[in-house]
């Protein structure tokens, strides 16, 4: 018996196979659409969450930068006021404080923000910024 005759017998036994082929193709197309829909939804959600995280981080970083800048500016203003009044004792006392405040901010930016992950440890922004605030508070309280 040749293959075409066997195929005809199978068709007679199982019925018309063209319907199953169409169903199989439709089912495969549905799986493809379902997969594409899932991937589209996943990508859209990922982009939304990324934007939310960026917006939240930007807001927090802006507020923190404003706080650090205000403290540094306060110490710098005291130093400038001393310089304008030609009060050398005051200038001598405030210049190291200004330098220490600027150094603390520089160290925070360098170590925690730029290369924190390269040190083989997990850096927590909140903890590092709290340490910076404590240093700036200490420097600022020394100048009062």
mmCIF file of N, CA and C in Angstrom:
data_model
loop_
_atom_site.group_PDB
_atom_site.id
_atom_site.type_symbol
_atom_site.label_atom_id
_atom_site.label_comp_id
_atom_site.label_asym_id
_atom_site.label_seq_id
_atom_site.Cartn_x
_atom_site.Cartn_y
_atom_site.Cartn_z
ATOM 1 N N UNK A 1 0.849 -1.164 0.000
ATOM 2 C CA UNK A 1 0.000 0.000 0.000
ATOM 3 C C UNK A 1 0.900 1.234 0.000
ATOM 4 N N UNK A 2 0.602 2.190 -0.873
ATOM 5 C CA UNK A 2 1.435 3.388 -0.928
ATOM 6 C C UNK A 2 0.931 4.414 0.090
ATOM 7 N N UNK A 3 1.723 5.480 0.275
ATOM 8 C CA UNK A 3 1.433 6.473 1.324
ATOM 9 C C UNK A 3 0.153 7.238 1.056
ATOM 10 N N UNK A 4 -0.142 7.548 -0.190
ATOM 11 C CA UNK A 4 -1.355 8.308 -0.482
ATOM 12 C C UNK A 4 -2.590 7.473 -0.196
ATOM 13 N N UNK A 5 -2.533 6.207 -0.434
ATOM 14 C CA UNK A 5 -3.670 5.351 -0.130
ATOM 15 C C UNK A 5 -3.863 5.256 1.378
ATOM 16 N N UNK A 6 -2.739 5.186 2.136
ATOM 17 C CA UNK A 6 -2.826 5.125 3.596
ATOM 18 C C UNK A 6 -3.388 6.439 4.136
ATOM 19 N N UNK A 7 -3.006 7.546 3.539
ATOM 20 C CA UNK A 7 -3.506 8.844 3.981
ATOM 21 C C UNK A 7 -5.000 8.936 3.750
ATOM 22 N N UNK A 8 -5.472 8.379 2.592
ATOM 23 C CA UNK A 8 -6.901 8.412 2.322
ATOM 24 C C UNK A 8 -7.651 7.576 3.338
ATOM 25 N N UNK A 9 -7.081 6.413 3.714
ATOM 26 C CA UNK A 9 -7.744 5.579 4.709
ATOM 27 C C UNK A 9 -7.815 6.307 6.051
ATOM 28 N N UNK A 10 -6.702 6.990 6.428
ATOM 29 C CA UNK A 10 -6.707 7.736 7.679
ATOM 30 C C UNK A 10 -7.774 8.826 7.632
ATOM 31 N N UNK A 11 -7.876 9.488 6.486
ATOM 32 C CA UNK A 11 -8.864 10.550 6.351
ATOM 33 C C UNK A 11 -10.271 9.988 6.490
ATOM 34 N N UNK A 12 -10.491 8.762 5.932
ATOM 35 C CA UNK A 12 -11.820 8.173 6.037
ATOM 36 C C UNK A 12 -12.121 7.796 7.485
ATOM 37 N N UNK A 13 -11.116 7.357 8.175
ATOM 38 C CA UNK A 13 -11.325 6.937 9.567
ATOM 39 C C UNK A 13 -11.497 8.144 10.497
ATOM 40 N N UNK A 14 -10.595 9.156 10.360
ATOM 41 C CA UNK A 14 -10.620 10.308 11.260
ATOM 42 C C UNK A 14 -11.520 11.428 10.764
ATOM 43 N N UNK A 15 -11.926 11.356 9.544
ATOM 44 C CA UNK A 15 -12.772 12.406 8.993
ATOM 45 C C UNK A 15 -11.928 13.459 8.302
ATOM 46 N N UNK A 16 -12.561 14.570 7.999
ATOM 47 C CA UNK A 16 -11.903 15.649 7.266
ATOM 48 C C UNK A 16 -10.900 16.346 8.196
ATOM 49 N N UNK A 17 -9.619 16.246 7.842
ATOM 50 C CA UNK A 17 -8.547 16.824 8.656
ATOM 51 C C UNK A 17 -8.357 18.320 8.403
ATOM 52 N N UNK A 18 -8.888 18.870 7.336
ATOM 53 C CA UNK A 18 -8.680 20.284 7.023
ATOM 54 C C UNK A 18 -9.260 21.178 8.111
ATOM 55 N N UNK A 19 -10.327 20.742 8.733
ATOM 56 C CA UNK A 19 -10.934 21.511 9.811
ATOM 57 C C UNK A 19 -9.972 21.605 10.991
ATOM 58 N N UNK A 20 -9.312 20.483 11.321
ATOM 59 C CA UNK A 20 -8.352 20.472 12.429
ATOM 60 C C UNK A 20 -7.154 21.359 12.115
ATOM 61 N N UNK A 21 -6.719 21.367 10.842
ATOM 62 C CA UNK A 21 -5.589 22.206 10.465
ATOM 63 C C UNK A 21 -5.942 23.675 10.629
ATOM 64 N N UNK A 22 -7.141 24.051 10.250
ATOM 65 C CA UNK A 22 -7.571 25.435 10.412
ATOM 66 C C UNK A 22 -7.667 25.796 11.893
ATOM 67 N N UNK A 23 -8.193 24.844 12.684
ATOM 68 C CA UNK A 23 -8.284 25.081 14.125
ATOM 69 C C UNK A 23 -6.892 25.200 14.738
ATOM 70 N N UNK A 24 -5.994 24.349 14.330
ATOM 71 C CA UNK A 24 -4.623 24.388 14.836
ATOM 72 C C UNK A 24 -3.945 25.694 14.480
ATOM 73 N N UNK A 25 -4.165 26.171 13.257
ATOM 74 C CA UNK A 25 -3.578 27.439 12.833
ATOM 75 C C UNK A 25 -4.177 28.595 13.634
ATOM 76 N N UNK A 26 -5.490 28.540 13.846
ATOM 77 C CA UNK A 26 -6.147 29.592 14.619
ATOM 78 C C UNK A 26 -5.673 29.569 16.071
ATOM 79 N N UNK A 27 -5.506 28.361 16.593
ATOM 80 C CA UNK A 27 -5.022 28.233 17.972
ATOM 81 C C UNK A 27 -3.584 28.766 18.097
ATOM 82 N N UNK A 28 -2.745 28.476 17.130
ATOM 83 C CA UNK A 28 -1.368 28.980 17.130
ATOM 84 C C UNK A 28 -1.355 30.500 17.011
ATOM 85 N N UNK A 29 -2.229 31.025 16.153
ATOM 86 C CA UNK A 29 -2.308 32.479 15.998
ATOM 87 C C UNK A 29 -2.799 33.125 17.291
ATOM 88 N N UNK A 30 -3.756 32.479 17.978
ATOM 89 C CA UNK A 30 -4.243 32.997 19.251
ATOM 90 C C UNK A 30 -3.125 33.011 20.290
ATOM 91 N N UNK A 31 -2.317 31.937 20.327
ATOM 92 C CA UNK A 31 -1.178 31.894 21.258
ATOM 93 C C UNK A 31 -0.203 33.028 20.962
ATOM 94 N N UNK A 32 0.043 33.279 19.665
ATOM 95 C CA UNK A 32 0.949 34.368 19.287
ATOM 96 C C UNK A 32 0.395 35.718 19.732
ATOM 97 N N UNK A 33 -0.904 35.928 19.516
ATOM 98 C CA UNK A 33 -1.537 37.190 19.905
ATOM 99 C C UNK A 33 -1.515 37.326 21.430
ATOM 100 N N UNK A 34 -1.811 36.227 22.112
ATOM 101 C CA UNK A 34 -1.806 36.239 23.570
ATOM 102 C C UNK A 34 -0.408 36.569 24.088
ATOM 103 N N UNK A 35 0.612 35.979 23.488
ATOM 104 C CA UNK A 35 2.003 36.248 23.888
ATOM 105 C C UNK A 35 2.362 37.699 23.613
ATOM 106 N N UNK A 36 1.998 38.199 22.448
ATOM 107 C CA UNK A 36 2.296 39.589 22.113
ATOM 108 C C UNK A 36 1.562 40.539 23.045
ATOM 109 N N UNK A 37 0.318 40.217 23.377
ATOM 110 C CA UNK A 37 -0.446 41.067 24.289
ATOM 111 C C UNK A 37 0.202 41.090 25.665
ATOM 112 N N UNK A 38 0.648 39.924 26.127
ATOM 113 C CA UNK A 38 1.323 39.846 27.420
ATOM 114 C C UNK A 38 2.595 40.684 27.394
ATOM 115 N N UNK A 39 3.391 40.535 26.337
ATOM 116 C CA UNK A 39 4.653 41.276 26.240
ATOM 117 C C UNK A 39 4.405 42.780 26.134
ATOM 118 N N UNK A 40 3.377 43.179 25.370
ATOM 119 C CA UNK A 40 3.035 44.601 25.274
ATOM 120 C C UNK A 40 2.621 45.144 26.640
ATOM 121 N N UNK A 41 1.788 44.397 27.338
ATOM 122 C CA UNK A 41 1.354 44.816 28.673
ATOM 123 C C UNK A 41 2.516 44.877 29.645
ATOM 124 N N UNK A 42 3.399 43.892 29.558
ATOM 125 C CA UNK A 42 4.576 43.862 30.427
ATOM 126 C C UNK A 42 5.458 45.079 30.162
ATOM 127 N N UNK A 43 5.719 45.365 28.889
ATOM 128 C CA UNK A 43 6.554 46.520 28.539
ATOM 129 C C UNK A 43 5.923 47.827 28.998
ATOM 130 N N UNK A 44 4.612 47.950 28.812
ATOM 131 C CA UNK A 44 3.918 49.177 29.206
ATOM 132 C C UNK A 44 3.978 49.364 30.723
ATOM 133 N N UNK A 45 3.735 48.292 31.471
ATOM 134 C CA UNK A 45 3.792 48.353 32.930
ATOM 135 C C UNK A 45 5.203 48.666 33.392
ATOM 136 N N UNK A 46 6.187 48.051 32.757
ATOM 137 C CA UNK A 46 7.582 48.295 33.117
ATOM 138 C C UNK A 46 7.929 49.767 32.915
ATOM 139 N N UNK A 47 7.497 50.351 31.819
ATOM 140 C CA UNK A 47 7.759 51.767 31.547
ATOM 141 C C UNK A 47 7.063 52.662 32.565
ATOM 142 N N UNK A 48 5.823 52.322 32.937
ATOM 143 C CA UNK A 48 5.093 53.117 33.924
ATOM 144 C C UNK A 48 5.806 53.083 35.276
ATOM 145 N N UNK A 49 6.204 51.887 35.700
ATOM 146 C CA UNK A 49 6.881 51.745 36.995
ATOM 147 C C UNK A 49 8.234 52.438 36.975
ATOM 148 N N UNK A 50 8.929 52.369 35.858
ATOM 149 C CA UNK A 50 10.214 53.039 35.727
ATOM 150 C C UNK A 50 10.029 54.549 35.870
ATOM 151 N N UNK A 51 9.000 55.094 35.215
ATOM 152 C CA UNK A 51 8.727 56.527 35.302
ATOM 153 C C UNK A 51 8.337 56.921 36.719
ATOM 154 N N UNK A 52 7.508 56.092 37.371
ATOM 155 C CA UNK A 52 7.116 56.383 38.753
ATOM 156 C C UNK A 52 8.338 56.413 39.661
ATOM 157 N N UNK A 53 9.220 55.428 39.510
ATOM 158 C CA UNK A 53 10.437 55.370 40.321
ATOM 159 C C UNK A 53 11.341 56.554 40.060
ATOM 160 N N UNK A 54 11.466 56.940 38.798
ATOM 161 C CA UNK A 54 12.293 58.098 38.456
ATOM 162 C C UNK A 54 11.715 59.358 39.081
ATOM 163 N N UNK A 55 10.409 59.546 38.944
ATOM 164 C CA UNK A 55 9.762 60.750 39.480
ATOM 165 C C UNK A 55 9.914 60.825 40.998
ATOM 166 N N UNK A 56 9.717 59.702 41.665
ATOM 167 C CA UNK A 56 9.848 59.661 43.124
ATOM 168 C C UNK A 56 11.297 59.934 43.538
ATOM 169 N N UNK A 57 12.242 59.292 42.868
ATOM 170 C CA UNK A 57 13.655 59.490 43.179
ATOM 171 C C UNK A 57 14.113 60.904 42.896
ATOM 172 N N UNK A 58 13.630 61.468 41.811
ATOM 173 C CA UNK A 58 13.996 62.840 41.451
ATOM 174 C C UNK A 58 13.494 63.811 42.516
ATOM 175 N N UNK A 59 12.263 63.623 42.947
ATOM 176 C CA UNK A 59 11.680 64.497 43.965
ATOM 177 C C UNK A 59 12.475 64.405 45.266
ATOM 178 N N UNK A 60 12.787 63.183 45.684
ATOM 179 C CA UNK A 60 13.548 62.991 46.922
ATOM 180 C C UNK A 60 14.943 63.598 46.789
ATOM 181 N N UNK A 61 15.613 63.335 45.676
ATOM 182 C CA UNK A 61 16.963 63.856 45.476
ATOM 183 C C UNK A 61 16.956 65.386 45.425
ATOM 184 N N UNK A 62 15.937 65.969 44.806
ATOM 185 C CA UNK A 62 15.841 67.425 44.745
ATOM 186 C C UNK A 62 15.720 68.012 46.141
ATOM 187 N N UNK A 63 14.827 67.446 46.944
ATOM 188 C CA UNK A 63 14.635 67.949 48.313
ATOM 189 C C UNK A 63 15.907 67.779 49.145
ATOM 190 N N UNK A 64 16.557 66.618 48.999
ATOM 191 C CA UNK A 64 17.790 66.379 49.751
ATOM 192 C C UNK A 64 18.911 67.313 49.305
ATOM 193 N N UNK A 65 19.022 67.540 48.010
ATOM 194 C CA UNK A 65 20.048 68.448 47.496
ATOM 195 C C UNK A 65 19.786 69.873 47.989
ATOM 196 N N UNK A 66 18.522 70.251 48.046
ATOM 197 C CA UNK A 66 18.171 71.576 48.555
ATOM 198 C C UNK A 66 18.580 71.711 50.017
ATOM 199 N N UNK A 67 18.317 70.677 50.810
ATOM 200 C CA UNK A 67 18.671 70.694 52.223
ATOM 201 C C UNK A 67 20.186 70.797 52.399
ATOM 202 N N UNK A 68 20.942 69.965 51.689
ATOM 203 C CA UNK A 68 22.405 69.989 51.790
ATOM 204 C C UNK A 68 22.949 71.331 51.304
ATOM 205 N N UNK A 69 22.410 71.838 50.215
ATOM 206 C CA UNK A 69 22.843 73.131 49.692
ATOM 207 C C UNK A 69 22.539 74.276 50.638
ATOM 208 N N UNK A 70 21.402 74.204 51.314
ATOM 209 C CA UNK A 70 21.032 75.237 52.285
ATOM 210 C C UNK A 70 22.013 75.264 53.450
ATOM 211 N N UNK A 71 22.357 74.078 53.927
ATOM 212 C CA UNK A 71 23.303 74.012 55.047
ATOM 213 C C UNK A 71 24.683 74.503 54.628
ATOM 214 N N UNK A 72 25.127 74.082 53.467
ATOM 215 C CA UNK A 72 26.421 74.542 52.964
ATOM 216 C C UNK A 72 26.385 76.055 52.732
ATOM 217 N N UNK A 73 25.296 76.539 52.162
ATOM 218 C CA UNK A 73 25.145 77.971 51.921
ATOM 219 C C UNK A 73 25.133 78.784 53.202
ATOM 220 N N UNK A 74 24.527 78.252 54.244
ATOM 221 C CA UNK A 74 24.488 78.935 55.534
ATOM 222 C C UNK A 74 25.899 79.120 56.094
ATOM 223 N N UNK A 75 26.685 78.066 56.031
ATOM 224 C CA UNK A 75 28.065 78.154 56.525
ATOM 225 C C UNK A 75 28.882 79.091 55.640
ATOM 226 N N UNK A 76 28.678 79.015 54.331
ATOM 227 C CA UNK A 76 29.406 79.896 53.406
ATOM 228 C C UNK A 76 29.023 81.356 53.640
ATOM 229 N N UNK A 77 27.746 81.606 53.913
ATOM 230 C CA UNK A 77 27.290 82.981 54.167
ATOM 231 C C UNK A 77 27.922 83.527 55.439
ATOM 232 N N UNK A 78 28.003 82.709 56.493
ATOM 233 C CA UNK A 78 28.641 83.153 57.732
ATOM 234 C C UNK A 78 30.108 83.498 57.479
ATOM 235 N N UNK A 79 30.771 82.639 56.691
ATOM 236 C CA UNK A 79 32.178 82.890 56.375
ATOM 237 C C UNK A 79 32.330 84.169 55.565
ATOM 238 N N UNK A 80 31.466 84.377 54.582
ATOM 239 C CA UNK A 80 31.531 85.594 53.752
ATOM 240 C C UNK A 80 31.234 86.838 54.578
ATOM 241 N N UNK A 81 30.286 86.730 55.505
ATOM 242 C CA UNK A 81 29.962 87.858 56.369
ATOM 243 C C UNK A 81 31.166 88.221 57.232
ATOM 244 N N UNK A 82 31.830 87.197 57.750
ATOM 245 C CA UNK A 82 33.034 87.444 58.551
ATOM 246 C C UNK A 82 34.117 88.115 57.710
ATOM 247 N N UNK A 83 34.251 87.637 56.468
ATOM 248 C CA UNK A 83 35.265 88.225 55.581
ATOM 249 C C UNK A 83 34.931 89.678 55.257
ATOM 250 N N UNK A 84 33.665 89.972 55.013
ATOM 251 C CA UNK A 84 33.285 91.346 54.672
ATOM 252 C C UNK A 84 33.455 92.290 55.859
ATOM 253 N N UNK A 85 33.314 91.756 57.061
ATOM 254 C CA UNK A 85 33.515 92.561 58.272
ATOM 255 C C UNK A 85 34.980 92.575 58.703
ATOM 256 N N UNK A 86 35.800 91.898 57.908
ATOM 257 C CA UNK A 86 37.231 91.806 58.201
ATOM 258 C C UNK A 86 37.498 91.275 59.609
ATOM 259 N N UNK A 87 36.666 90.328 59.998
ATOM 260 C CA UNK A 87 36.806 89.687 61.311
ATOM 261 C C UNK A 87 37.649 88.421 61.120
ATOM 262 N N UNK A 88 38.937 88.552 61.259
ATOM 263 C CA UNK A 88 39.846 87.429 60.976
ATOM 264 C C UNK A 88 39.627 86.264 61.923
ATOM 265 N N UNK A 89 39.268 86.536 63.157
ATOM 266 C CA UNK A 89 39.004 85.447 64.111
ATOM 267 C C UNK A 89 37.798 84.621 63.643
ATOM 268 N N UNK A 90 36.769 85.306 63.212
ATOM 269 C CA UNK A 90 35.561 84.641 62.715
ATOM 270 C C UNK A 90 35.858 83.875 61.419
ATOM 271 N N UNK A 91 36.617 84.496 60.527
ATOM 272 C CA UNK A 91 36.981 83.838 59.267
ATOM 273 C C UNK A 91 37.789 82.587 59.551
ATOM 274 N N UNK A 92 38.757 82.708 60.443
ATOM 275 C CA UNK A 92 39.614 81.575 60.802
ATOM 276 C C UNK A 92 38.786 80.436 61.389
ATOM 277 N N UNK A 93 37.756 80.758 62.133
ATOM 278 C CA UNK A 93 36.896 79.734 62.730
ATOM 279 C C UNK A 93 35.965 79.094 61.695
ATOM 280 N N UNK A 94 35.475 79.879 60.735
ATOM 281 C CA UNK A 94 34.463 79.376 59.802
ATOM 282 C C UNK A 94 35.022 78.705 58.551
ATOM 283 N N UNK A 95 36.215 79.091 58.120
ATOM 284 C CA UNK A 95 36.763 78.476 56.901
ATOM 285 C C UNK A 95 36.926 76.963 57.017
ATOM 286 N N UNK A 96 37.442 76.437 58.128
ATOM 287 C CA UNK A 96 37.522 74.967 58.241
ATOM 288 C C UNK A 96 36.137 74.312 58.239
ATOM 289 N N UNK A 97 35.166 74.975 58.825
ATOM 290 C CA UNK A 97 33.798 74.430 58.830
ATOM 291 C C UNK A 97 33.246 74.369 57.410
ATOM 292 N N UNK A 98 33.493 75.426 56.660
ATOM 293 C CA UNK A 98 33.049 75.455 55.263
ATOM 294 C C UNK A 98 33.735 74.350 54.466
ATOM 295 N N UNK A 99 35.025 74.217 54.673
ATOM 296 C CA UNK A 99 35.776 73.162 53.984
ATOM 297 C C UNK A 99 35.253 71.774 54.375
ATOM 298 N N UNK A 100 35.001 71.563 55.669
ATOM 299 C CA UNK A 100 34.504 70.264 56.146
ATOM 300 C C UNK A 100 33.120 69.958 55.573
ATOM 301 N N UNK A 101 32.251 70.959 55.507
ATOM 302 C CA UNK A 101 30.902 70.756 54.947
ATOM 303 C C UNK A 101 30.991 70.404 53.464
ATOM 304 N N UNK A 102 31.812 71.154 52.724
ATOM 305 C CA UNK A 102 31.974 70.871 51.291
ATOM 306 C C UNK A 102 32.583 69.487 51.088
ATOM 307 N N UNK A 103 33.531 69.117 51.930
ATOM 308 C CA UNK A 103 34.164 67.793 51.826
ATOM 309 C C UNK A 103 33.168 66.678 52.121
ATOM 310 N N UNK A 104 32.315 66.889 53.122
ATOM 311 C CA UNK A 104 31.306 65.875 53.469
ATOM 312 C C UNK A 104 30.343 65.659 52.307
ATOM 313 N N UNK A 105 29.919 66.744 51.675
ATOM 314 C CA UNK A 105 29.013 66.627 50.531
ATOM 315 C C UNK A 105 29.731 65.959 49.365
ATOM 316 N N UNK A 106 30.960 66.342 49.114
ATOM 317 C CA UNK A 106 31.745 65.735 48.029
ATOM 318 C C UNK A 106 31.926 64.236 48.275
ATOM 319 N N UNK A 107 32.241 63.856 49.495
ATOM 320 C CA UNK A 107 32.430 62.441 49.819
ATOM 321 C C UNK A 107 31.133 61.661 49.629
ATOM 322 N N UNK A 108 30.034 62.252 50.060
ATOM 323 C CA UNK A 108 28.733 61.600 49.880
ATOM 324 C C UNK A 108 28.456 61.356 48.398
ATOM 325 N N UNK A 109 28.660 62.391 47.597
ATOM 326 C CA UNK A 109 28.400 62.254 46.159
ATOM 327 C C UNK A 109 29.332 61.235 45.522
ATOM 328 N N UNK A 110 30.594 61.280 45.881
ATOM 329 C CA UNK A 110 31.577 60.385 45.282
ATOM 330 C C UNK A 110 31.361 58.938 45.710
ATOM 331 N N UNK A 111 31.275 58.711 47.008
ATOM 332 C CA UNK A 111 31.238 57.340 47.521
ATOM 333 C C UNK A 111 29.874 56.682 47.427
ATOM 334 N N UNK A 112 28.849 57.418 47.752
ATOM 335 C CA UNK A 112 27.527 56.795 47.827
ATOM 336 C C UNK A 112 26.757 56.842 46.520
ATOM 337 N N UNK A 113 26.893 57.901 45.784
ATOM 338 C CA UNK A 113 26.111 58.045 44.570
ATOM 339 C C UNK A 113 26.856 57.479 43.373
ATOM 340 N N UNK A 114 28.081 57.900 43.178
ATOM 341 C CA UNK A 114 28.799 57.552 41.955
ATOM 342 C C UNK A 114 29.384 56.133 41.972
ATOM 343 N N UNK A 115 29.974 55.717 43.068
ATOM 344 C CA UNK A 115 30.647 54.414 43.058
ATOM 345 C C UNK A 115 30.201 53.508 44.198
ATOM 346 N N UNK A 116 29.058 53.774 44.771
ATOM 347 C CA UNK A 116 28.593 52.981 45.910
ATOM 348 C C UNK A 116 28.489 51.504 45.610
ATOM 349 N N UNK A 117 28.011 51.145 44.416
ATOM 350 C CA UNK A 117 27.817 49.739 44.090
ATOM 351 C C UNK A 117 29.115 49.040 43.717
ATOM 352 N N UNK A 118 30.137 49.791 43.322
ATOM 353 C CA UNK A 118 31.396 49.187 42.919
ATOM 354 C C UNK A 118 32.219 48.707 44.106
ATOM 355 N N UNK A 119 31.867 49.101 45.309
ATOM 356 C CA UNK A 119 32.636 48.736 46.489
ATOM 357 C C UNK A 119 32.284 47.342 47.000
ATOM 358 N N UNK A 120 31.406 46.645 46.329
ATOM 359 C CA UNK A 120 31.035 45.306 46.760
ATOM 360 C C UNK A 120 30.095 45.313 47.951
ATOM 361 N N UNK A 121 29.442 46.393 48.185
ATOM 362 C CA UNK A 121 28.467 46.473 49.263
ATOM 363 C C UNK A 121 27.229 47.167 48.721
ATOM 364 N N UNK A 122 26.154 46.927 49.375
ATOM 365 C CA UNK A 122 24.930 47.584 48.950
ATOM 366 C C UNK A 122 24.807 48.908 49.691
ATOM 367 N N UNK A 123 24.714 49.957 48.955
ATOM 368 C CA UNK A 123 24.629 51.289 49.540
ATOM 369 C C UNK A 123 23.170 51.688 49.654
ATOM 370 N N UNK A 124 22.772 52.138 50.824
ATOM 371 C CA UNK A 124 21.414 52.630 50.975
ATOM 372 C C UNK A 124 21.463 54.144 50.985
ATOM 373 N N UNK A 125 20.768 54.739 50.081
ATOM 374 C CA UNK A 125 20.779 56.185 49.928
ATOM 375 C C UNK A 125 20.316 56.873 51.204
ATOM 376 N N UNK A 126 19.208 56.372 51.774
ATOM 377 C CA UNK A 126 18.642 57.027 52.949
ATOM 378 C C UNK A 126 19.638 57.039 54.105
ATOM 379 N N UNK A 127 20.282 55.908 54.360
ATOM 380 C CA UNK A 127 21.251 55.838 55.451
ATOM 381 C C UNK A 127 22.445 56.746 55.204
ATOM 382 N N UNK A 128 22.922 56.756 53.967
ATOM 383 C CA UNK A 128 24.066 57.608 53.632
ATOM 384 C C UNK A 128 23.694 59.080 53.753
ATOM 385 N N UNK A 129 22.489 59.444 53.318
ATOM 386 C CA UNK A 129 22.091 60.845 53.411
ATOM 387 C C UNK A 129 21.851 61.251 54.861
ATOM 388 N N UNK A 130 21.331 60.344 55.674
ATOM 389 C CA UNK A 130 21.173 60.643 57.104
ATOM 390 C C UNK A 130 22.532 60.916 57.738
ATOM 391 N N UNK A 131 23.545 60.134 57.353
ATOM 392 C CA UNK A 131 24.901 60.381 57.861
ATOM 393 C C UNK A 131 25.403 61.756 57.428
ATOM 394 N N UNK A 132 25.143 62.122 56.185
ATOM 395 C CA UNK A 132 25.556 63.437 55.695
ATOM 396 C C UNK A 132 24.857 64.544 56.488
ATOM 397 N N UNK A 133 23.543 64.399 56.711
ATOM 398 C CA UNK A 133 22.810 65.414 57.485
ATOM 399 C C UNK A 133 23.394 65.550 58.890
ATOM 400 N N UNK A 134 23.742 64.408 59.504
ATOM 401 C CA UNK A 134 24.336 64.453 60.845
ATOM 402 C C UNK A 134 25.668 65.202 60.828
ATOM 403 N N UNK A 135 26.498 64.928 59.819
ATOM 404 C CA UNK A 135 27.779 65.633 59.703
ATOM 405 C C UNK A 135 27.558 67.129 59.524
ATOM 406 N N UNK A 136 26.623 67.500 58.642
ATOM 407 C CA UNK A 136 26.358 68.917 58.407
ATOM 408 C C UNK A 136 25.771 69.587 59.649
ATOM 409 N N UNK A 137 24.899 68.861 60.376
ATOM 410 C CA UNK A 137 24.359 69.402 61.633
ATOM 411 C C UNK A 137 25.481 69.665 62.635
ATOM 412 N N UNK A 138 26.386 68.710 62.729
ATOM 413 C CA UNK A 138 27.512 68.853 63.656
ATOM 414 C C UNK A 138 28.401 70.034 63.271
ATOM 415 N N UNK A 139 28.689 70.162 61.988
ATOM 416 C CA UNK A 139 29.528 71.279 61.509
ATOM 417 C C UNK A 139 28.807 72.606 61.742
ATOM 418 N N UNK A 140 27.515 72.638 61.443
ATOM 419 C CA UNK A 140 26.748 73.876 61.598
ATOM 420 C C UNK A 140 26.619 74.261 63.075
ATOM 421 N N UNK A 141 26.432 73.273 63.943
ATOM 422 C CA UNK A 141 26.294 73.589 65.380
ATOM 423 C C UNK A 141 27.612 74.082 65.957
ATOM 424 N N UNK A 142 28.725 73.663 65.385
ATOM 425 C CA UNK A 142 30.032 74.151 65.825
ATOM 426 C C UNK A 142 30.210 75.635 65.501
ATOM 427 N N UNK A 143 29.515 76.090 64.474
ATOM 428 C CA UNK A 143 29.701 77.487 64.048
ATOM 429 C C UNK A 143 28.793 78.454 64.787
ATOM 430 N N UNK A 144 27.941 77.953 65.648
ATOM 431 C CA UNK A 144 27.018 78.842 66.385
ATOM 432 C C UNK A 144 27.625 79.326 67.673
#
